[in-house]
CSV table of C-alpha atoms and ligand atoms in Angstrom, one decimal:
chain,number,residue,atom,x,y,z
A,221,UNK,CA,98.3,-191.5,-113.8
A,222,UNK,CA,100.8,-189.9,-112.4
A,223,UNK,CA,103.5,-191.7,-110.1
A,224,UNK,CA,104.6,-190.3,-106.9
A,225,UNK,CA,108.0,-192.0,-105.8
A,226,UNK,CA,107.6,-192.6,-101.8
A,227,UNK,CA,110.6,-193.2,-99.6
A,228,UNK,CA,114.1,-194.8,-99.4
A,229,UNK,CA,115.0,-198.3,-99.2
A,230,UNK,CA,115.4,-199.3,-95.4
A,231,UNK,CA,117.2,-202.0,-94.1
A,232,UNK,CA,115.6,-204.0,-92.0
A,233,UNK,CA,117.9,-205.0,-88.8
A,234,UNK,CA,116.6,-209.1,-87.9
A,235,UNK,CA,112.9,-209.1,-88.1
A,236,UNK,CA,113.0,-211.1,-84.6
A,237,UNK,CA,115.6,-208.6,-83.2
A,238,UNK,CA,113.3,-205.7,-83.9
A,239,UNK,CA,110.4,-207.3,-81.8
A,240,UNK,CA,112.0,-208.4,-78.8
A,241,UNK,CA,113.7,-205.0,-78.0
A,242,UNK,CA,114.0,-201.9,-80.0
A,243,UNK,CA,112.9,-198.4,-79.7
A,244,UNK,CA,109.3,-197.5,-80.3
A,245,UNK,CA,107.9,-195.0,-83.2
A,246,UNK,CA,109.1,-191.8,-82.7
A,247,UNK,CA,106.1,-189.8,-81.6
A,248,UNK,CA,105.0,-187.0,-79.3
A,249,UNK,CA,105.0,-187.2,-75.0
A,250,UNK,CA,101.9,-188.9,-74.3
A,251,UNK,CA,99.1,-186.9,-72.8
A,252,UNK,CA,98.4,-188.9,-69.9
A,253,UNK,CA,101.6,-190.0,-68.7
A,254,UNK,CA,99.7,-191.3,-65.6
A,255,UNK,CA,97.8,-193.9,-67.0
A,256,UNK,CA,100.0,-197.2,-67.8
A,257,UNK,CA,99.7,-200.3,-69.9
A,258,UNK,CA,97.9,-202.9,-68.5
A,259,UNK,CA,100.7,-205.8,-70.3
A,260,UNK,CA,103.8,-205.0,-71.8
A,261,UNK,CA,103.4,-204.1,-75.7
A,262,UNK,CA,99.8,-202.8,-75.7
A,263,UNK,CA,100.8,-199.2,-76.7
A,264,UNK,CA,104.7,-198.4,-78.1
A,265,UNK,CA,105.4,-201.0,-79.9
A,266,UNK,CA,109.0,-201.4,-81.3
A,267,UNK,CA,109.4,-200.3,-84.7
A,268,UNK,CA,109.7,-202.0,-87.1
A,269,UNK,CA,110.7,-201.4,-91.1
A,270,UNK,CA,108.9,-202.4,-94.6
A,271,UNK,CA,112.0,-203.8,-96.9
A,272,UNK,CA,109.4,-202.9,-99.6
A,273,UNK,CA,110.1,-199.9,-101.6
A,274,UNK,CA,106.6,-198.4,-102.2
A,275,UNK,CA,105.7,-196.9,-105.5
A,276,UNK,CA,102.3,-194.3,-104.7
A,277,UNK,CA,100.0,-193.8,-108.4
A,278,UNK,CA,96.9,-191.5,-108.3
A,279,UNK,CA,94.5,-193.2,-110.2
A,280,UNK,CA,91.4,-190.0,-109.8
A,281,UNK,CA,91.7,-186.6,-107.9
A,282,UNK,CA,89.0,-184.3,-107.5
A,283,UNK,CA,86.9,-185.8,-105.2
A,284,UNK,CA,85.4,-183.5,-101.9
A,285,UNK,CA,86.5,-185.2,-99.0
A,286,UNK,CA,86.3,-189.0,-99.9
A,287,UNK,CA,85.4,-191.4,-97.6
A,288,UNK,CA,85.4,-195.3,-98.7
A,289,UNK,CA,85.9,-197.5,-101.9
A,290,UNK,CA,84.7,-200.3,-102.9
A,291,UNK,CA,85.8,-203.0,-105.7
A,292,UNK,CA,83.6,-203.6,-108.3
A,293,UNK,CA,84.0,-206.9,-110.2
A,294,UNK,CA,84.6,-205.5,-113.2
A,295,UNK,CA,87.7,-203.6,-112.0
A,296,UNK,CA,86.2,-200.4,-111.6
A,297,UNK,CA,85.8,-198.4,-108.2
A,298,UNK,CA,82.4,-197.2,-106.0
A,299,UNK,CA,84.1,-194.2,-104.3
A,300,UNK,CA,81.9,-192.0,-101.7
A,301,UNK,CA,82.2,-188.4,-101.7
A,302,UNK,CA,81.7,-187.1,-97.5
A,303,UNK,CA,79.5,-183.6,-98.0
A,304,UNK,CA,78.0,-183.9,-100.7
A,305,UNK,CA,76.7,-187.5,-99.9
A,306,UNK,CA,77.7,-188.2,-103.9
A,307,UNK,CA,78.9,-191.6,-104.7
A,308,UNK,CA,80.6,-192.4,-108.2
A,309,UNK,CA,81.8,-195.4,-110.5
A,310,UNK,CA,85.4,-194.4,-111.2
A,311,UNK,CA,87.5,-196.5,-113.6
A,312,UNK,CA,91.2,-198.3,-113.4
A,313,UNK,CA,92.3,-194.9,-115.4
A,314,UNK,CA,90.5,-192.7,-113.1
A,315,UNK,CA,87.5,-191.4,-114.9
A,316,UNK,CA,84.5,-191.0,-112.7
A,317,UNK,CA,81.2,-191.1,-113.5
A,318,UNK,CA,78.2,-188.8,-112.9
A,319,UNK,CA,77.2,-188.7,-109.0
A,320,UNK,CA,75.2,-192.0,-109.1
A,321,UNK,CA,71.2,-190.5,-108.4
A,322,UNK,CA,68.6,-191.7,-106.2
A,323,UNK,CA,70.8,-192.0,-103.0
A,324,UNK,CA,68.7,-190.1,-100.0
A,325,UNK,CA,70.0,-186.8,-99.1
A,326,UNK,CA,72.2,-186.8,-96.2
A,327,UNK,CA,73.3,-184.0,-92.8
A,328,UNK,CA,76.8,-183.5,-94.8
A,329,UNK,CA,77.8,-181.5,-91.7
A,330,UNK,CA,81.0,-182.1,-89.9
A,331,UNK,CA,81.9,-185.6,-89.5
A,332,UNK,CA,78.6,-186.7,-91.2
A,333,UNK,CA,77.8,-187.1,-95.0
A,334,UNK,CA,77.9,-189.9,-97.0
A,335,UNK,CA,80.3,-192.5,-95.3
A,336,UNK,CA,81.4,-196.2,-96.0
A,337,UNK,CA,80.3,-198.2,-99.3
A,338,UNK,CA,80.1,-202.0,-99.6
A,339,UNK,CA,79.0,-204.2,-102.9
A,340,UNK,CA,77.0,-207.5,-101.6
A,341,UNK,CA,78.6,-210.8,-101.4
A,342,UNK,CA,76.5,-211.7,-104.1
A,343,UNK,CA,76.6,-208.4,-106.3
A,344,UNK,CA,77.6,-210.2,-109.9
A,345,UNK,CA,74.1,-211.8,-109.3
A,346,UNK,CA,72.0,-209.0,-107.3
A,347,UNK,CA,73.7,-206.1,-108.0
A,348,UNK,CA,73.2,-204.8,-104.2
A,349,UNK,CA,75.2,-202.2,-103.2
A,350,UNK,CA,75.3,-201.1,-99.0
A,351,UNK,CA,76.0,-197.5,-97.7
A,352,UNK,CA,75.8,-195.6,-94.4
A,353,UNK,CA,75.3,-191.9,-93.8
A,354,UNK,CA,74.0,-189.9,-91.3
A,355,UNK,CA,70.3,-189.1,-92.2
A,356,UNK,CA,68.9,-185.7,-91.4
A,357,UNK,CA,65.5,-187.0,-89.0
A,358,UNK,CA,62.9,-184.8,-87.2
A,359,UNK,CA,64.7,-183.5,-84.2
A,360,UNK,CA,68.1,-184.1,-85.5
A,361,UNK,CA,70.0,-187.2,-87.1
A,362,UNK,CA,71.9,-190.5,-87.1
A,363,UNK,CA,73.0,-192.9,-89.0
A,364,UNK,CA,71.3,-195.1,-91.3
A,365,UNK,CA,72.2,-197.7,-93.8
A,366,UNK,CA,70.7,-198.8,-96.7
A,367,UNK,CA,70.9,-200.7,-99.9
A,368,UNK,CA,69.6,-200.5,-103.4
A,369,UNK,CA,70.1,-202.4,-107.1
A,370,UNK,CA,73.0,-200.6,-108.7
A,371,UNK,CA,72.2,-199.8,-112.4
A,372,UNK,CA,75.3,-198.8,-114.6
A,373,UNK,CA,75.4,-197.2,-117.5
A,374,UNK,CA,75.9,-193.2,-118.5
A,375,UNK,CA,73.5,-192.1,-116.5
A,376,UNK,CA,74.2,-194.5,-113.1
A,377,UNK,CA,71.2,-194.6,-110.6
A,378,UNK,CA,70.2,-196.6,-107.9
A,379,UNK,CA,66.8,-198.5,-107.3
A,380,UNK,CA,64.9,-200.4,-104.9
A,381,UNK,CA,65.9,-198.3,-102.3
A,382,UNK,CA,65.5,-200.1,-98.6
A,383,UNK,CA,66.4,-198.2,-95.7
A,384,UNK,CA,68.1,-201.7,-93.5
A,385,UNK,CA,69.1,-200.1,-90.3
A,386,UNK,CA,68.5,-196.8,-88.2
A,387,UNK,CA,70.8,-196.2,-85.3
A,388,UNK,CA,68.7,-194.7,-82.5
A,389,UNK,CA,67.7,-192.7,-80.5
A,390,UNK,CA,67.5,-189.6,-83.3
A,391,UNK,CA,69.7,-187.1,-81.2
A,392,UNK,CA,71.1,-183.8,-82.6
A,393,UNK,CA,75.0,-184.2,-83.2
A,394,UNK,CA,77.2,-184.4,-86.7
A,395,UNK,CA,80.1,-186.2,-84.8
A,396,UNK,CA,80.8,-189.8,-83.6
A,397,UNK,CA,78.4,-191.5,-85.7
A,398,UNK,CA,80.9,-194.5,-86.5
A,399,UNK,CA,80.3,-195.6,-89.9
A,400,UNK,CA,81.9,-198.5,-91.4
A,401,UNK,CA,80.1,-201.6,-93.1
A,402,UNK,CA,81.9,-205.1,-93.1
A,403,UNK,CA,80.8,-208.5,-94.3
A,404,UNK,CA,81.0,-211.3,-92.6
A,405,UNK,CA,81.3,-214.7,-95.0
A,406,UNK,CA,78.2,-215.9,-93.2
A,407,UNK,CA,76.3,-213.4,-94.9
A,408,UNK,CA,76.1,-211.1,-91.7
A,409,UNK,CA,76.7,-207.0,-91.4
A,410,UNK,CA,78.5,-205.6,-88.8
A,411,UNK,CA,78.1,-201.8,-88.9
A,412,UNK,CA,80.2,-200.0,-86.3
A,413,UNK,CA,78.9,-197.4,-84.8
A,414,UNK,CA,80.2,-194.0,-82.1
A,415,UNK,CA,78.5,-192.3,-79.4
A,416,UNK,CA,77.6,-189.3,-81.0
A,417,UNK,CA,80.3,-186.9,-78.7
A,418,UNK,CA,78.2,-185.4,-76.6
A,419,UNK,CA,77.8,-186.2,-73.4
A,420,UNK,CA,73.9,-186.7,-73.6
A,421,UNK,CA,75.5,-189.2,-76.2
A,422,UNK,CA,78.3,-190.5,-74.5
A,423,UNK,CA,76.8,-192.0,-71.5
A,424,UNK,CA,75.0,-194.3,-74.0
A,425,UNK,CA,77.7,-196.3,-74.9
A,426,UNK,CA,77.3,-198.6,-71.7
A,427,UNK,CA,73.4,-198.5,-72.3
A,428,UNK,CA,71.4,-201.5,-74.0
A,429,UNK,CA,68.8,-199.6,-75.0
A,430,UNK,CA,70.8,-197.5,-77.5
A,431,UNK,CA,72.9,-198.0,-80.2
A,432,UNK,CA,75.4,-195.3,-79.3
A,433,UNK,CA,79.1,-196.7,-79.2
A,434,UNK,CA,77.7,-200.2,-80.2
A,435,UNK,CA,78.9,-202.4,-83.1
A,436,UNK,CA,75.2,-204.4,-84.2
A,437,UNK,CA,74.8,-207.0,-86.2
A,438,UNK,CA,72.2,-207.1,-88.6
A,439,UNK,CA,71.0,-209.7,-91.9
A,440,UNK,CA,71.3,-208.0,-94.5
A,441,UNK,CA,68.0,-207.1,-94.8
A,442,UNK,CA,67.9,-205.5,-91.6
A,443,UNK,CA,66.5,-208.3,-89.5
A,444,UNK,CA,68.1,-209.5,-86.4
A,445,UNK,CA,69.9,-212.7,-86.0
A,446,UNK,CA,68.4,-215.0,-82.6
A,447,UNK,CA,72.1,-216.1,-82.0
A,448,UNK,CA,72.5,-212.2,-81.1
A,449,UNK,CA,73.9,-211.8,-77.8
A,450,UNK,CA,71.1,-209.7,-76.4
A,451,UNK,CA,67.8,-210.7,-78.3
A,452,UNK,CA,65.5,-211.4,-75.9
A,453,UNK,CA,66.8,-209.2,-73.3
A,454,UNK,CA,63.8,-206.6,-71.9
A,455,UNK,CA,64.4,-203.3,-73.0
A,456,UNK,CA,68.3,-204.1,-75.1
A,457,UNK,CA,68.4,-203.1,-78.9
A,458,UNK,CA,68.6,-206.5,-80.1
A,459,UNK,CA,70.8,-205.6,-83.1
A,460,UNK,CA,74.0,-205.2,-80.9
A,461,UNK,CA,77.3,-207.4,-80.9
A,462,UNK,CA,79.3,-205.5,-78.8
A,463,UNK,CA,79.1,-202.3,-76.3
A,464,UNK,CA,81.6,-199.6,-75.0
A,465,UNK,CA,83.0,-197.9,-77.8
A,466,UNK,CA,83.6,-194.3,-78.4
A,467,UNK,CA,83.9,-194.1,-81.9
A,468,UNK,CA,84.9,-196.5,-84.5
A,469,UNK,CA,86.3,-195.7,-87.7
A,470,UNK,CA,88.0,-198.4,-88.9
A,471,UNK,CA,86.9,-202.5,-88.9
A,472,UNK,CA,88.1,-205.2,-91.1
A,473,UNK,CA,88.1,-209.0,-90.6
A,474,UNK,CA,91.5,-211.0,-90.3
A,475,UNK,CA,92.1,-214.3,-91.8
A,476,UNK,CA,90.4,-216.0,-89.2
A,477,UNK,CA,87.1,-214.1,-90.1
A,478,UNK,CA,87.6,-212.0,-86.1
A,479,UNK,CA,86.7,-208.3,-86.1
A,480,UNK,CA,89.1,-205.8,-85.7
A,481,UNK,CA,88.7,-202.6,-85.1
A,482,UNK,CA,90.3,-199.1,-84.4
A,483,UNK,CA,88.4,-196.7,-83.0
A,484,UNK,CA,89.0,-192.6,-82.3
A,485,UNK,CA,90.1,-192.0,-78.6
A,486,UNK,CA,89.6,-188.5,-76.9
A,487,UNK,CA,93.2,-186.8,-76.3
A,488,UNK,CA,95.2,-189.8,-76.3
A,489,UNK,CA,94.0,-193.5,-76.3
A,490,UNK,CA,93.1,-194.3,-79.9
A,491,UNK,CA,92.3,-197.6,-79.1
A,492,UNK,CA,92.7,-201.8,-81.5
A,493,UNK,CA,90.2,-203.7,-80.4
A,494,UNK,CA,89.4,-207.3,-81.1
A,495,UNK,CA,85.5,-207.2,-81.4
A,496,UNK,CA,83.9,-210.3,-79.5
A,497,UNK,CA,80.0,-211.3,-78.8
A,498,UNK,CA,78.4,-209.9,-76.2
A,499,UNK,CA,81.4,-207.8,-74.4
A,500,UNK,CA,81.9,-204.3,-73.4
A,501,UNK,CA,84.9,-202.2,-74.2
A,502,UNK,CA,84.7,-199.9,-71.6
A,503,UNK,CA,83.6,-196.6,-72.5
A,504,UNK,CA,83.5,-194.2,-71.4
A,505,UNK,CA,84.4,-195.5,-67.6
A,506,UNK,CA,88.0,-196.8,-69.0
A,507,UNK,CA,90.5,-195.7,-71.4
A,508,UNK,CA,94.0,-194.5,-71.7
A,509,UNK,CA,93.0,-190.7,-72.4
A,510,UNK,CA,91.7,-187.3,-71.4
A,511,UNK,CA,89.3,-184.5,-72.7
A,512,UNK,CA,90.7,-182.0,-75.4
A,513,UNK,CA,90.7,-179.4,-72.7
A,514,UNK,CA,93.0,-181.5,-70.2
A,515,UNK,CA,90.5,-182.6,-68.1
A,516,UNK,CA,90.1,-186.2,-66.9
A,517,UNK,CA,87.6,-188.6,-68.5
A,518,UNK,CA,88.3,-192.1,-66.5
A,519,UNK,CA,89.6,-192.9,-62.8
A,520,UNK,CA,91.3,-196.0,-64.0
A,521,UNK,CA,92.1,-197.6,-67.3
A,522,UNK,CA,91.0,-201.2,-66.0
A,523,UNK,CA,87.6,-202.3,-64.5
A,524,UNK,CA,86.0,-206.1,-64.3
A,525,UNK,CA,84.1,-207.2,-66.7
A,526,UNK,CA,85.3,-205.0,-69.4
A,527,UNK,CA,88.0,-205.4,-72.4
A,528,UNK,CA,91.4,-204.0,-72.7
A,529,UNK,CA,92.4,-202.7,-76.0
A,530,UNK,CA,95.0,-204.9,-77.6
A,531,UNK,CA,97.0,-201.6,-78.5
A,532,UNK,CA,96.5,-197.9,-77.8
A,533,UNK,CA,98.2,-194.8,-78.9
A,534,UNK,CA,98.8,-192.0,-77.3
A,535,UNK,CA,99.4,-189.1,-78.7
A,536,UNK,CA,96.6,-190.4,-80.5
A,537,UNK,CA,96.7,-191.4,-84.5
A,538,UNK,CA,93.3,-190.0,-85.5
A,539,UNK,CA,92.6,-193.5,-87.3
A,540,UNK,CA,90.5,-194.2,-90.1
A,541,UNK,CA,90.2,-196.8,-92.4
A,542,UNK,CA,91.8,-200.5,-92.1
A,543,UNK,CA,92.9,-203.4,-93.9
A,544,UNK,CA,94.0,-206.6,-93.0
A,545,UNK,CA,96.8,-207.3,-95.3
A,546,UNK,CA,95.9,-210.8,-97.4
A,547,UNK,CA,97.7,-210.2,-101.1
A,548,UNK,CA,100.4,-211.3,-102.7
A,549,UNK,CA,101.8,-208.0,-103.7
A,550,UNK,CA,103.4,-206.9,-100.0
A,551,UNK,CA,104.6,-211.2,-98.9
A,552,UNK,CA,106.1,-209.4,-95.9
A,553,UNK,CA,102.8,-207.7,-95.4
A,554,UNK,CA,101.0,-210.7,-94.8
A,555,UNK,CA,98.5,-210.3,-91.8
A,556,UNK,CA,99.6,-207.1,-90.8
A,557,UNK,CA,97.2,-204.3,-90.0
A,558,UNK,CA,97.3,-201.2,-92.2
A,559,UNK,CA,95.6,-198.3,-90.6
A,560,UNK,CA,94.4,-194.8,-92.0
A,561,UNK,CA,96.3,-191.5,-89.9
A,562,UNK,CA,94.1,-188.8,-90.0
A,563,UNK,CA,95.9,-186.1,-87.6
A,564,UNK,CA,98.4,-188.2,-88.2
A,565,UNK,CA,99.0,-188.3,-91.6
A,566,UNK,CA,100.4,-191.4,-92.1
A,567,UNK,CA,100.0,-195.1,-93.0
A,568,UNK,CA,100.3,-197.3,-90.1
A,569,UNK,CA,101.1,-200.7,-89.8
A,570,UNK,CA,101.0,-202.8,-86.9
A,571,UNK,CA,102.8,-206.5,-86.4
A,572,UNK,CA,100.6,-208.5,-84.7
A,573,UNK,CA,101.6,-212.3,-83.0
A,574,UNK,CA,99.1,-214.1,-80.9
A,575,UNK,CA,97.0,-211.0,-81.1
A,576,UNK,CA,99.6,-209.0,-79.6
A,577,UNK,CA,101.2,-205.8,-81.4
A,578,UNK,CA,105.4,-206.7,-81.2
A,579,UNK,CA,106.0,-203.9,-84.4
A,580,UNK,CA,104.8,-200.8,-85.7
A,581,UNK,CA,106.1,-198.7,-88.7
A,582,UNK,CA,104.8,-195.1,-89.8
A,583,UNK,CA,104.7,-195.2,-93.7
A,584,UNK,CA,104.0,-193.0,-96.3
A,585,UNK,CA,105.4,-190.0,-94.4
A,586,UNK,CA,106.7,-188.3,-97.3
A,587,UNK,CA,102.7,-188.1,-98.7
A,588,UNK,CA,102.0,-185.5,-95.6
A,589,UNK,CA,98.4,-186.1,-96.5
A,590,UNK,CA,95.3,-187.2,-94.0
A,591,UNK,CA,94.7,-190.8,-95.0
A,592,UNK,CA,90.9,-191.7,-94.9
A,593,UNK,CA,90.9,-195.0,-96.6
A,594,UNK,CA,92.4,-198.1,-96.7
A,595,UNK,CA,91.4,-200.8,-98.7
A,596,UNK,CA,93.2,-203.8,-100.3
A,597,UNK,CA,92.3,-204.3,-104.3
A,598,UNK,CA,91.6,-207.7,-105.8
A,599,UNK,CA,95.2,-207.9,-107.4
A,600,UNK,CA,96.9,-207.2,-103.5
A,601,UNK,CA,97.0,-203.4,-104.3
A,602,UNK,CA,96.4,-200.8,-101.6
A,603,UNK,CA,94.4,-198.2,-102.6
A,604,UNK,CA,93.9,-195.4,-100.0
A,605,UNK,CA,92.0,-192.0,-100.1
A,606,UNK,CA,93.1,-188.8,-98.4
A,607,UNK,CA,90.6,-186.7,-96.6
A,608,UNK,CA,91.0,-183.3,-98.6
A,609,UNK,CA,88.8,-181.1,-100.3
A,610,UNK,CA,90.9,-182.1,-103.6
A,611,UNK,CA,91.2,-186.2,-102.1
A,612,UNK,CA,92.8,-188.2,-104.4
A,613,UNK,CA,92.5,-192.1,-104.9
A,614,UNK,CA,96.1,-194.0,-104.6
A,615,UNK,CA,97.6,-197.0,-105.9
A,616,UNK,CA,100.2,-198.4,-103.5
A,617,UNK,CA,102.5,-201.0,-105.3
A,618,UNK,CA,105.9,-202.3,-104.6
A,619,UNK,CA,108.2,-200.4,-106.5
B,59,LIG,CA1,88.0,-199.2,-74.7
């Protein structure tokens, strides 16, 4: 293991000081100056500092483009490899294992691949492990999850391969396909899900009869739940929870068991959102951003009957990956929201009271590396991946 030694001790000025007032993170002119929040606080937060030194350990490098961990019992690591749709057992002193076999191929292109990796809630008895990908289909893809029995050993395979959920329609794209798996302790799966980019895609997002820029709720054997919010509706995809996203990259739940999530905004307007039953998040008819090229994508950034984001950034973060912070390792940590930077290439974490952002801090600067990953180990570690052809796994500890 090698130990990378990340950043200076910073004083922190009065934590309350710092929220009331304060200068926000120093970042670029936004892109759409126009557009303005709808409350005070919902983009620019003040900053705010960590008094926690960090120390940064790579436990395993070498892997193409990793996309998602997940804790195994046993102290050991699932880690998913993006391209090559190969997922591996690593251990605590980074050796990995052979690719694990009998996973179905996946459409590695682009953003697709192999994505997001979850053990069951009951995996010491079942040994079920979950993962999404976007599958290669008969006039194009999407993405599909599925699950199998894990079997270890030197030679690790998978078996009982079920295929739980298909997101459809089957459209030709290898962006926005969303990706990320989360439990819910009632035994529920929320997948989160993106509109696919293009605009035959896009306008789906509003639609019931898609799963485009939808988060669903499944069981985890891929049946629907009745308390669903549109089961029963003529012509709705009974599976979904919520509508209006673009594309969602990063979900986790908070100590109140609510989904958060942070999903990818065009050119500006990376949008937090607080996932609720049943509502609509507005794209793409609201948002705080624009096309790449400049041109407009909304009239307004508020309409009735759909959400605001809690926070938006613009410029944008490019955000993957999220944890809700719930050790014991980071005390000051405690509830905060820890967020992947892609474009960004940074760790951020926001300060959240009354689900309102009052701080945000930039960390791991120094690192200069596109963070894919965020997850929070069993011992209140956080382990992170970086999105590089040579991604490493990290261990963030106090120093
Ligand atoms: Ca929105």
């Amino acid at each position: 293991m090698k130990a990378l030694h990340i950043g200076a001790v910073v004083a922190c000025t009065a934590f309350v000081a710092a929220h009331a007032f304060g200068a926000p993170v120093k970042t670029g002119q936004p892109n759409v100056p126009e557009f303005k929040p709808a409350f005070p606080g919902q983009t620019r937060a003040p900053e705010v500092k960590s008094r926690t030194q960090l120390e940064v350990m790579e436990i395993a490098a070498g892997f193409d483009r990793p996309w998602a961990i997940a804790f195994l019992p046993e102290g050991r690591f699932l880690v998913t490899e993006k391209p090559t749709g190969n997922l591996y057992i690593v251990t605590v002193d980074g050796r990995k294992s052979n690719p694990v076999s009998g996973l179905p191929s996946v459409d590695g292109r682009d953003q697709g691949g192999l994505l997001d990796v979850e053990i069951a809630p009951d995996f010491v008895s079942s040994r079920m492990i979950y993962w999404s990908y976007y599958e290669p289909r008969e006039g194009g893809n999407g993405l599909a999850v599925a699950r199998a029995r894990l079997i270890d050993g030197p030679a690790p395979r998978i078996e009982g391969l079920q295929i739980v959920f298909r997101m459809q329609p089957t459209l030709e794209s290898t962006m926005h396909c969303g990706g990320r798996l989360v439990f819910a302790p009632d035994g529920k799966l929320f997948v989160v899900l993106g509109e696919r980019s293009v605009l035959a895609g896009r306008v789906q997002a509003q639609r019931l009869d898609s799963h485009f820029g939808k988060v669903v709720r499944i069981r985890p054997d891929g049946s629907v739940p009745e308390d669903n919010p549109f089961v029963g509706r003529k012509g709705a995809k009974p599976e979904i929870w919520s509508i209006g996203h673009r594309n969602i990259l990063s979900a986790a739940l908070d100590a109140r068991n609510r989904l958060w999530v942070v999903e990818m905004g065009p050119r500006g307007g990376d949008e937090l959102n607080l996932v609720q039953r049943g509502k609509d998040y507005g794209w793409p008819t609201i948002g705080y951003g624009e096309e790449y090229s400049g041109r407009p994508i909304h009239r307004t950034t508020q309409a009735p009957g759909m959400e605001q984001p809690v926070y938006y950034w613009d410029p944008v973060i490019a955000p993957s990956g999220m944890t809700i912070y719930s050790g014991s390792l980071f005390p000051e940590w405690r509830g905060n929201f820890l967020i992947g930077g892609l474009v960004s290439r940074v760790l951020v974490r926001l300060v959240l009271r009354d689900d309102r952002v009052v701080g945000e801090e930039r960390l791991l600067t120094e690192l200069n590396a596109r963070i894919r990953e965020v997850a929070q180990g069993p011992e209140g570690a956080l382990y992170l991946l970086t999105d590089e052809r040579n991604g490493r796994l990290l261990k963030v500890t106090p120093r």
